Structure formats: structure tokens, C-alpha cells
């Protein structure tokens, strides 16, 4: 297992999270939360809560997590508590899905604007 406290600190810094808010989400005091940065490991219950609060999978804290292929900001809704899902993929695959979504929205906007201008019939005929 990676040094959990150091990894937690790195995630907080990279995502620019507020430690007091995370402590509140986890249900611990801000002082105890600060001590977590020095702990090499967490018990499983605390690991679940911490993972949910910072938005990563609990597996992220283990050595065999594919950290070379994934960055923290590419992991969304990472939790084993509740109905959330984990959308993990390579950075390139994530970017492609993101760009496809943007393109779809822009195409929809173009259609709305054409319809508002009364030109939607002209474009359909081309």
C-alpha cells in the first residue's frame, strides 16, 4: 500500500480541496484530519470515507493501482458507498468522450439557432 497520508495530501493539493470541508464530510475533526497526512495507512472504514470525500476509488491508495495510466483528476465519483460509479479510463479516452459531448452540444445549439432564424428548412434541403 502507498503511504496513504502522502497520497491524500497530493490529491488535496492537485484538486485544490479544502481540508476543513473534507473533515466535515468524513465526520472527523479538522485536527484529526491533519494527522491523517502523517499516517501510512487507514483502516478500511476510514479509507472508504476518505476516498468518497476526495472523489477517488479506495483502490487508488494501493500499490497495484494503475497510477501511470490514470491521473487523479480523471477519476470521477469514486466511491464504494452509495450508487456512484467510477468512470476510469486513459486520459486520451476521457478527453475523446469529453470532446464528443461538447461537439454534440454545439450541434444541438446550431440547430436551435437555425430554427430561431427560420433557416432550419434551408439547411435540411442541402
CSV table of N, CA and C in Angstrom, one decimal:
chain,number,residue,atom,x,y,z
A,1,UNK,N,0.8,-1.2,0.0
A,1,UNK,CA,0.0,0.0,0.0
A,1,UNK,C,0.9,1.2,0.0
A,2,UNK,N,0.5,2.2,-0.8
A,2,UNK,CA,1.2,3.5,-0.8
A,2,UNK,C,1.1,4.2,0.6
A,3,UNK,N,1.9,5.2,0.9
A,3,UNK,CA,1.7,5.9,2.1
A,3,UNK,C,0.4,6.7,1.9
A,4,UNK,N,-0.6,6.3,2.6
A,4,UNK,CA,-1.9,6.9,2.5
A,4,UNK,C,-2.0,8.4,2.7
A,5,UNK,N,-1.3,8.8,3.8
A,5,UNK,CA,-1.3,10.2,4.1
A,5,UNK,C,-0.7,11.1,3.1
A,6,UNK,N,0.5,10.7,2.5
A,6,UNK,CA,1.1,11.4,1.5
A,6,UNK,C,0.2,11.5,0.2
A,7,UNK,N,-0.4,10.4,-0.1
A,7,UNK,CA,-1.3,10.3,-1.3
A,7,UNK,C,-2.5,11.2,-1.1
A,8,UNK,N,-3.0,11.2,0.1
A,8,UNK,CA,-4.2,12.1,0.4
A,8,UNK,C,-3.8,13.5,0.3
A,9,UNK,N,-2.6,13.9,0.8
A,9,UNK,CA,-2.1,15.3,0.7
A,9,UNK,C,-2.0,15.7,-0.8
A,10,UNK,N,-1.4,14.8,-1.6
A,10,UNK,CA,-1.2,15.0,-3.0
A,10,UNK,C,-2.5,15.3,-3.7
A,11,UNK,N,-3.5,14.4,-3.4
A,11,UNK,CA,-4.8,14.6,-4.0
A,11,UNK,C,-5.5,15.9,-3.7
A,12,UNK,N,-5.4,16.2,-2.4
A,12,UNK,CA,-5.9,17.5,-1.9
A,12,UNK,C,-5.3,18.7,-2.6
A,13,UNK,N,-4.0,18.6,-2.8
A,13,UNK,CA,-3.3,19.7,-3.4
A,13,UNK,C,-3.6,19.8,-4.9
A,14,UNK,N,-3.7,18.7,-5.6
A,14,UNK,CA,-4.0,18.6,-7.0
A,14,UNK,C,-5.4,19.1,-7.3
A,15,UNK,N,-6.3,18.7,-6.5
A,15,UNK,CA,-7.7,19.1,-6.7
A,15,UNK,C,-8.1,20.4,-6.0
A,16,UNK,N,-7.1,20.9,-5.2
A,16,UNK,CA,-7.4,22.2,-4.5
A,16,UNK,C,-8.6,22.1,-3.6
A,17,UNK,N,-8.6,21.0,-2.8
A,17,UNK,CA,-9.7,20.8,-1.9
A,17,UNK,C,-9.4,21.5,-0.5
A,18,UNK,N,-10.5,21.8,0.2
A,18,UNK,CA,-10.4,22.4,1.5
A,18,UNK,C,-10.4,21.4,2.6
A,19,UNK,N,-9.4,21.3,3.4
A,19,UNK,CA,-9.3,20.2,4.4
A,19,UNK,C,-10.4,20.3,5.4
A,20,UNK,N,-10.8,21.4,5.8
A,20,UNK,CA,-11.9,21.5,6.8
A,20,UNK,C,-13.2,20.9,6.2
A,21,UNK,N,-13.5,21.2,5.0
A,21,UNK,CA,-14.7,20.7,4.3
A,21,UNK,C,-14.6,19.2,4.2
A,22,UNK,N,-13.4,18.7,3.9
A,22,UNK,CA,-13.3,17.2,3.8
A,22,UNK,C,-13.5,16.6,5.2
A,23,UNK,N,-12.9,17.2,6.3
A,23,UNK,CA,-13.1,16.7,7.6
A,23,UNK,C,-14.6,16.6,8.0
A,24,UNK,N,-15.3,17.6,7.6
A,24,UNK,CA,-16.7,17.6,7.9
A,24,UNK,C,-17.5,16.5,7.1
A,25,UNK,N,-17.1,16.3,5.9
A,25,UNK,CA,-17.7,15.2,5.1
A,25,UNK,C,-17.4,13.8,5.7
A,26,UNK,N,-16.2,13.7,6.2
A,26,UNK,CA,-15.8,12.4,6.7
A,26,UNK,C,-16.4,12.2,8.1
A,27,UNK,N,-16.6,13.3,8.8
A,27,UNK,CA,-17.2,13.2,10.2
A,27,UNK,C,-16.1,13.1,11.2
A,28,UNK,N,-15.0,13.8,11.0
A,28,UNK,CA,-13.9,13.9,11.9
A,28,UNK,C,-13.5,15.4,12.2
A,29,UNK,N,-12.7,15.6,13.2
A,29,UNK,CA,-12.3,17.0,13.4
A,29,UNK,C,-11.2,17.4,12.4
A,30,UNK,N,-11.1,18.7,12.1
A,30,UNK,CA,-10.0,19.2,11.3
A,30,UNK,C,-8.6,18.8,11.8
A,31,UNK,N,-8.5,18.8,13.1
A,31,UNK,CA,-7.2,18.4,13.7
A,31,UNK,C,-6.8,17.0,13.4
A,32,UNK,N,-7.8,16.1,13.6
A,32,UNK,CA,-7.5,14.7,13.3
A,32,UNK,C,-7.3,14.5,11.8
A,33,UNK,N,-8.0,15.2,11.0
A,33,UNK,CA,-7.8,15.1,9.5
A,33,UNK,C,-6.4,15.5,9.2
A,34,UNK,N,-5.8,16.5,9.8
A,34,UNK,CA,-4.4,16.9,9.6
A,34,UNK,C,-3.5,15.8,10.0
A,35,UNK,N,-3.8,15.1,11.0
A,35,UNK,CA,-2.9,14.0,11.4
A,35,UNK,C,-3.0,12.8,10.4
A,36,UNK,N,-4.0,12.7,9.6
A,36,UNK,CA,-4.1,11.7,8.6
A,36,UNK,C,-3.0,11.8,7.6
A,37,UNK,N,-2.5,13.0,7.3
A,37,UNK,CA,-1.4,13.2,6.3
A,37,UNK,C,-0.1,12.5,6.7
A,38,UNK,N,0.0,12.2,8.0
A,38,UNK,CA,1.2,11.5,8.5
A,38,UNK,C,1.0,10.0,8.7
A,39,UNK,N,-0.2,9.5,8.5
A,39,UNK,CA,-0.4,8.1,8.7
A,39,UNK,C,-0.1,7.3,7.4
A,40,UNK,N,0.6,6.2,7.6
A,40,UNK,CA,1.0,5.4,6.4
A,40,UNK,C,-0.2,4.6,5.9
A,41,UNK,N,-1.2,4.3,6.7
A,41,UNK,CA,-2.4,3.6,6.2
A,41,UNK,C,-3.6,4.0,7.1
A,42,UNK,N,-4.7,3.6,6.5
A,42,UNK,CA,-6.0,3.9,7.2
A,42,UNK,C,-6.8,2.6,7.3
A,43,UNK,N,-7.6,2.5,8.3
A,43,UNK,CA,-8.5,1.3,8.4
A,43,UNK,C,-9.5,1.4,7.3
A,44,UNK,N,-10.1,0.3,6.9
A,44,UNK,CA,-11.0,0.2,5.8
A,44,UNK,C,-12.1,1.1,5.8
A,45,UNK,N,-12.7,1.3,7.0
A,45,UNK,CA,-13.9,2.2,7.1
A,45,UNK,C,-13.5,3.7,6.8
A,46,UNK,N,-12.3,4.1,7.4
A,46,UNK,CA,-11.8,5.4,7.2
A,46,UNK,C,-11.4,5.6,5.7
A,47,UNK,N,-10.8,4.6,5.1
A,47,UNK,CA,-10.3,4.6,3.7
A,47,UNK,C,-11.5,4.9,2.8
A,48,UNK,N,-12.6,4.2,3.1
A,48,UNK,CA,-13.9,4.4,2.3
A,48,UNK,C,-14.4,5.8,2.4
A,49,UNK,N,-14.4,6.3,3.6
A,49,UNK,CA,-14.9,7.7,3.8
A,49,UNK,C,-14.0,8.7,3.2
A,50,UNK,N,-12.7,8.6,3.3
A,50,UNK,CA,-11.7,9.5,2.8
A,50,UNK,C,-11.8,9.5,1.2
A,51,UNK,N,-11.9,8.3,0.7
A,51,UNK,CA,-12.0,8.1,-0.8
A,51,UNK,C,-13.2,8.8,-1.3
A,52,UNK,N,-14.3,8.6,-0.7
A,52,UNK,CA,-15.5,9.2,-1.1
A,52,UNK,C,-15.4,10.8,-1.0
A,53,UNK,N,-14.9,11.3,0.0
A,53,UNK,CA,-14.7,12.7,0.2
A,53,UNK,C,-13.9,13.4,-0.8
A,54,UNK,N,-12.8,12.7,-1.2
A,54,UNK,CA,-11.9,13.3,-2.2
A,54,UNK,C,-12.2,12.9,-3.6
A,55,UNK,N,-13.1,12.0,-3.8
A,55,UNK,CA,-13.5,11.6,-5.1
A,55,UNK,C,-12.6,10.7,-5.9
A,56,UNK,N,-12.0,9.7,-5.2
A,56,UNK,CA,-11.2,8.7,-5.8
A,56,UNK,C,-11.6,7.3,-5.3
A,57,UNK,N,-11.3,6.3,-6.1
A,57,UNK,CA,-11.5,4.9,-5.7
A,57,UNK,C,-10.6,4.6,-4.5
A,58,UNK,N,-11.1,3.8,-3.6
A,58,UNK,CA,-10.2,3.3,-2.5
A,58,UNK,C,-9.0,2.6,-3.0
A,59,UNK,N,-9.1,2.0,-4.2
A,59,UNK,CA,-8.0,1.3,-4.8
A,59,UNK,C,-6.9,2.2,-5.2
A,60,UNK,N,-7.1,3.4,-5.3
A,60,UNK,CA,-6.1,4.4,-5.6
A,60,UNK,C,-4.9,4.4,-4.6
A,61,UNK,N,-5.2,4.1,-3.4
A,61,UNK,CA,-4.2,4.1,-2.3
A,61,UNK,C,-3.4,2.8,-2.3
A,62,UNK,N,-3.6,1.9,-3.1
A,62,UNK,CA,-2.9,0.6,-3.2
A,62,UNK,C,-1.8,0.7,-4.2
A,63,UNK,N,-0.7,-0.1,-4.0
A,63,UNK,CA,0.4,-0.1,-4.9
A,63,UNK,C,0.1,-0.5,-6.3
A,64,UNK,N,-0.8,-1.5,-6.5
A,64,UNK,CA,-1.1,-2.0,-7.8
A,64,UNK,C,-2.1,-1.2,-8.6
A,65,UNK,N,-2.5,-0.1,-8.1
A,65,UNK,CA,-3.4,0.8,-8.8
A,65,UNK,C,-2.6,1.3,-10.0
A,66,UNK,N,-3.3,1.4,-11.2
A,66,UNK,CA,-2.5,1.8,-12.4
A,66,UNK,C,-2.3,3.3,-12.5
A,67,UNK,N,-1.5,3.8,-11.6
A,67,UNK,CA,-1.3,5.3,-11.5
A,67,UNK,C,-0.5,5.8,-12.6
A,68,UNK,N,0.2,5.0,-13.4
A,68,UNK,CA,0.9,5.5,-14.5
A,68,UNK,C,0.0,5.9,-15.7
A,69,UNK,N,-1.2,5.2,-15.7
A,69,UNK,CA,-2.1,5.5,-16.8
A,69,UNK,C,-3.2,6.5,-16.4
A,70,UNK,N,-3.4,6.7,-15.1
A,70,UNK,CA,-4.5,7.5,-14.7
A,70,UNK,C,-4.0,8.6,-13.8
A,71,UNK,N,-4.7,9.8,-13.9
A,71,UNK,CA,-4.3,10.8,-13.0
A,71,UNK,C,-5.6,11.1,-12.1
A,72,UNK,N,-5.3,11.7,-11.0
A,72,UNK,CA,-6.4,11.9,-10.0
A,72,UNK,C,-7.6,12.6,-10.6
A,73,UNK,N,-7.4,13.6,-11.4
A,73,UNK,CA,-8.5,14.4,-11.9
A,73,UNK,C,-9.3,13.6,-13.0
A,74,UNK,N,-8.8,12.4,-13.4
A,74,UNK,CA,-9.5,11.6,-14.4
A,74,UNK,C,-10.5,10.7,-13.7
A,75,UNK,N,-10.5,10.6,-12.4
A,75,UNK,CA,-11.4,9.7,-11.7
A,75,UNK,C,-12.5,10.5,-11.1
A,76,UNK,N,-13.7,10.0,-11.4
A,76,UNK,CA,-14.9,10.8,-11.0
A,76,UNK,C,-15.8,9.9,-10.2
A,77,UNK,N,-16.4,10.5,-9.2
A,77,UNK,CA,-17.4,9.8,-8.4
A,77,UNK,C,-16.9,8.5,-7.8
A,78,UNK,N,-15.6,8.5,-7.5
A,78,UNK,CA,-15.0,7.2,-7.0
A,78,UNK,C,-15.4,6.9,-5.6
A,79,UNK,N,-16.3,5.9,-5.4
A,79,UNK,CA,-16.7,5.5,-4.1
A,79,UNK,C,-17.2,4.1,-4.1
A,80,UNK,N,-17.2,3.5,-2.9
A,80,UNK,CA,-17.9,2.2,-2.8
A,80,UNK,C,-19.1,2.3,-1.9
A,81,UNK,N,-19.4,3.5,-1.5
A,81,UNK,CA,-20.6,3.8,-0.7
A,81,UNK,C,-21.6,4.4,-1.6
A,82,UNK,N,-22.8,3.9,-1.7
A,82,UNK,CA,-23.9,4.5,-2.5
A,82,UNK,C,-23.9,4.1,-3.9
A,83,UNK,N,-24.6,4.8,-4.7
A,83,UNK,CA,-24.9,4.4,-6.1
A,83,UNK,C,-23.9,5.0,-7.1
A,84,UNK,N,-22.9,5.7,-6.7
A,84,UNK,CA,-22.0,6.3,-7.6
A,84,UNK,C,-21.2,5.3,-8.4
A,85,UNK,N,-20.8,5.7,-9.6
A,85,UNK,CA,-20.0,4.8,-10.4
A,85,UNK,C,-18.6,5.5,-10.6
A,86,UNK,N,-17.7,4.7,-11.0
A,86,UNK,CA,-16.3,5.1,-11.3
A,86,UNK,C,-16.1,5.1,-12.8
A,87,UNK,N,-15.8,6.3,-13.3
A,87,UNK,CA,-15.5,6.4,-14.7
A,87,UNK,C,-14.0,6.6,-14.9
A,88,UNK,N,-13.3,5.4,-15.1
A,88,UNK,CA,-11.9,5.4,-15.2
A,88,UNK,C,-11.5,5.0,-16.6
A,89,UNK,N,-10.6,5.7,-17.2
A,89,UNK,CA,-10.1,5.4,-18.5
A,89,UNK,C,-8.8,6.1,-18.7
A,90,UNK,N,-8.2,5.9,-19.8
A,90,UNK,CA,-7.0,6.6,-20.0
A,90,UNK,C,-7.3,8.1,-20.3
A,91,UNK,N,-6.4,8.9,-20.1
A,91,UNK,CA,-6.6,10.4,-20.2
A,91,UNK,C,-7.1,10.6,-21.7
A,92,UNK,N,-6.6,10.0,-22.6
A,92,UNK,CA,-6.9,10.2,-24.0
A,92,UNK,C,-8.4,9.8,-24.3
A,93,UNK,N,-8.8,8.6,-23.7
A,93,UNK,CA,-10.2,8.2,-23.9
A,93,UNK,C,-11.1,9.1,-23.2
A,94,UNK,N,-10.8,9.6,-22.0
A,94,UNK,CA,-11.6,10.6,-21.3
A,94,UNK,C,-11.8,11.8,-22.1
A,95,UNK,N,-10.7,12.3,-22.7
A,95,UNK,CA,-10.7,13.6,-23.5
A,95,UNK,C,-11.6,13.4,-24.7
A,96,UNK,N,-11.5,12.2,-25.4
A,96,UNK,CA,-12.3,12.0,-26.6
A,96,UNK,C,-13.8,12.0,-26.2
A,97,UNK,N,-14.2,11.3,-25.1
A,97,UNK,CA,-15.6,11.4,-24.7
A,97,UNK,C,-16.0,12.8,-24.3
A,98,UNK,N,-15.1,13.5,-23.7
A,98,UNK,CA,-15.4,14.9,-23.3
A,98,UNK,C,-15.7,15.8,-24.6
A,99,UNK,N,-14.8,15.6,-25.6
A,99,UNK,CA,-14.9,16.4,-26.8
A,99,UNK,C,-16.1,16.0,-27.6
A,100,UNK,N,-16.5,14.7,-27.6
A,100,UNK,CA,-17.7,14.2,-28.3
A,100,UNK,C,-18.9,14.9,-27.7
A,101,UNK,N,-18.9,15.0,-26.4
A,101,UNK,CA,-20.0,15.6,-25.7
A,101,UNK,C,-20.2,17.1,-26.1
A,102,UNK,N,-19.0,17.8,-26.1
A,102,UNK,CA,-19.0,19.2,-26.5
A,102,UNK,C,-19.5,19.3,-27.9
A,103,UNK,N,-19.0,18.5,-28.8
A,103,UNK,CA,-19.5,18.5,-30.2
A,103,UNK,C,-21.0,18.3,-30.3
A,104,UNK,N,-21.5,17.4,-29.6
A,104,UNK,CA,-22.9,17.1,-29.7
A,104,UNK,C,-23.7,18.3,-29.2
A,105,UNK,N,-23.3,18.9,-28.1
A,105,UNK,CA,-24.0,20.1,-27.6
A,105,UNK,C,-23.9,21.3,-28.6
A,106,UNK,N,-22.8,21.5,-29.3
A,106,UNK,CA,-22.6,22.5,-30.3
A,106,UNK,C,-23.5,22.3,-31.5
A,107,UNK,N,-23.6,21.0,-31.9
A,107,UNK,CA,-24.6,20.7,-33.0
A,107,UNK,C,-26.0,21.0,-32.6
A,108,UNK,N,-26.3,20.7,-31.4
A,108,UNK,CA,-27.7,21.0,-30.9
A,108,UNK,C,-27.9,22.5,-30.9
A,109,UNK,N,-27.0,23.3,-30.4
A,109,UNK,CA,-27.1,24.7,-30.4
A,109,UNK,C,-27.2,25.3,-31.8
A,110,UNK,N,-26.5,24.8,-32.7
A,110,UNK,CA,-26.6,25.2,-34.1
A,110,UNK,C,-28.0,25.0,-34.6
A,111,UNK,N,-28.6,23.8,-34.3
A,111,UNK,CA,-30.0,23.5,-34.8
A,111,UNK,C,-31.0,24.5,-34.1
A,112,UNK,N,-30.8,24.8,-32.9
A,112,UNK,CA,-31.7,25.7,-32.2
A,112,UNK,C,-31.6,27.1,-32.8
A,113,UNK,N,-30.4,27.6,-33.1
A,113,UNK,CA,-30.2,28.9,-33.7
A,113,UNK,C,-30.7,29.0,-35.1
A,114,UNK,N,-30.5,27.9,-35.9
A,114,UNK,CA,-31.1,27.9,-37.2
A,114,UNK,C,-32.6,27.9,-37.2
A,115,UNK,N,-33.2,27.2,-36.3
A,115,UNK,CA,-34.6,27.2,-36.1
A,115,UNK,C,-35.2,28.5,-35.8
A,116,UNK,N,-34.5,29.2,-34.8
A,116,UNK,CA,-34.9,30.5,-34.4
A,116,UNK,C,-34.8,31.5,-35.6
A,117,UNK,N,-33.8,31.4,-36.4
A,117,UNK,CA,-33.6,32.3,-37.5
A,117,UNK,C,-34.5,32.0,-38.7
A,118,UNK,N,-35.2,30.8,-38.7
A,118,UNK,CA,-36.0,30.4,-39.8
A,118,UNK,C,-35.3,29.7,-40.9
A,119,UNK,N,-34.0,29.4,-40.7
A,119,UNK,CA,-33.2,28.8,-41.7
A,119,UNK,C,-33.1,27.3,-41.6
A,120,UNK,N,-33.8,26.7,-40.7
A,120,UNK,CA,-33.7,25.3,-40.5
A,120,UNK,C,-34.1,24.5,-41.7
A,121,UNK,N,-35.1,25.0,-42.5
A,121,UNK,CA,-35.6,24.3,-43.7
A,121,UNK,C,-34.5,24.4,-44.8
A,122,UNK,N,-33.8,25.5,-44.9
A,122,UNK,CA,-32.7,25.7,-45.9
A,122,UNK,C,-31.6,24.7,-45.7
A,123,UNK,N,-31.2,24.5,-44.5
A,123,UNK,CA,-30.1,23.6,-44.2
A,123,UNK,C,-30.5,22.2,-44.4
A,124,UNK,N,-31.8,21.8,-44.0
A,124,UNK,CA,-32.2,20.4,-44.2
A,124,UNK,C,-32.2,20.0,-45.7
A,125,UNK,N,-32.4,21.0,-46.6
A,125,UNK,CA,-32.5,20.7,-48.0
A,125,UNK,C,-31.2,20.6,-48.7
A,126,UNK,N,-30.1,20.9,-48.0
A,126,UNK,CA,-28.8,20.8,-48.6
A,126,UNK,C,-28.2,19.4,-48.6
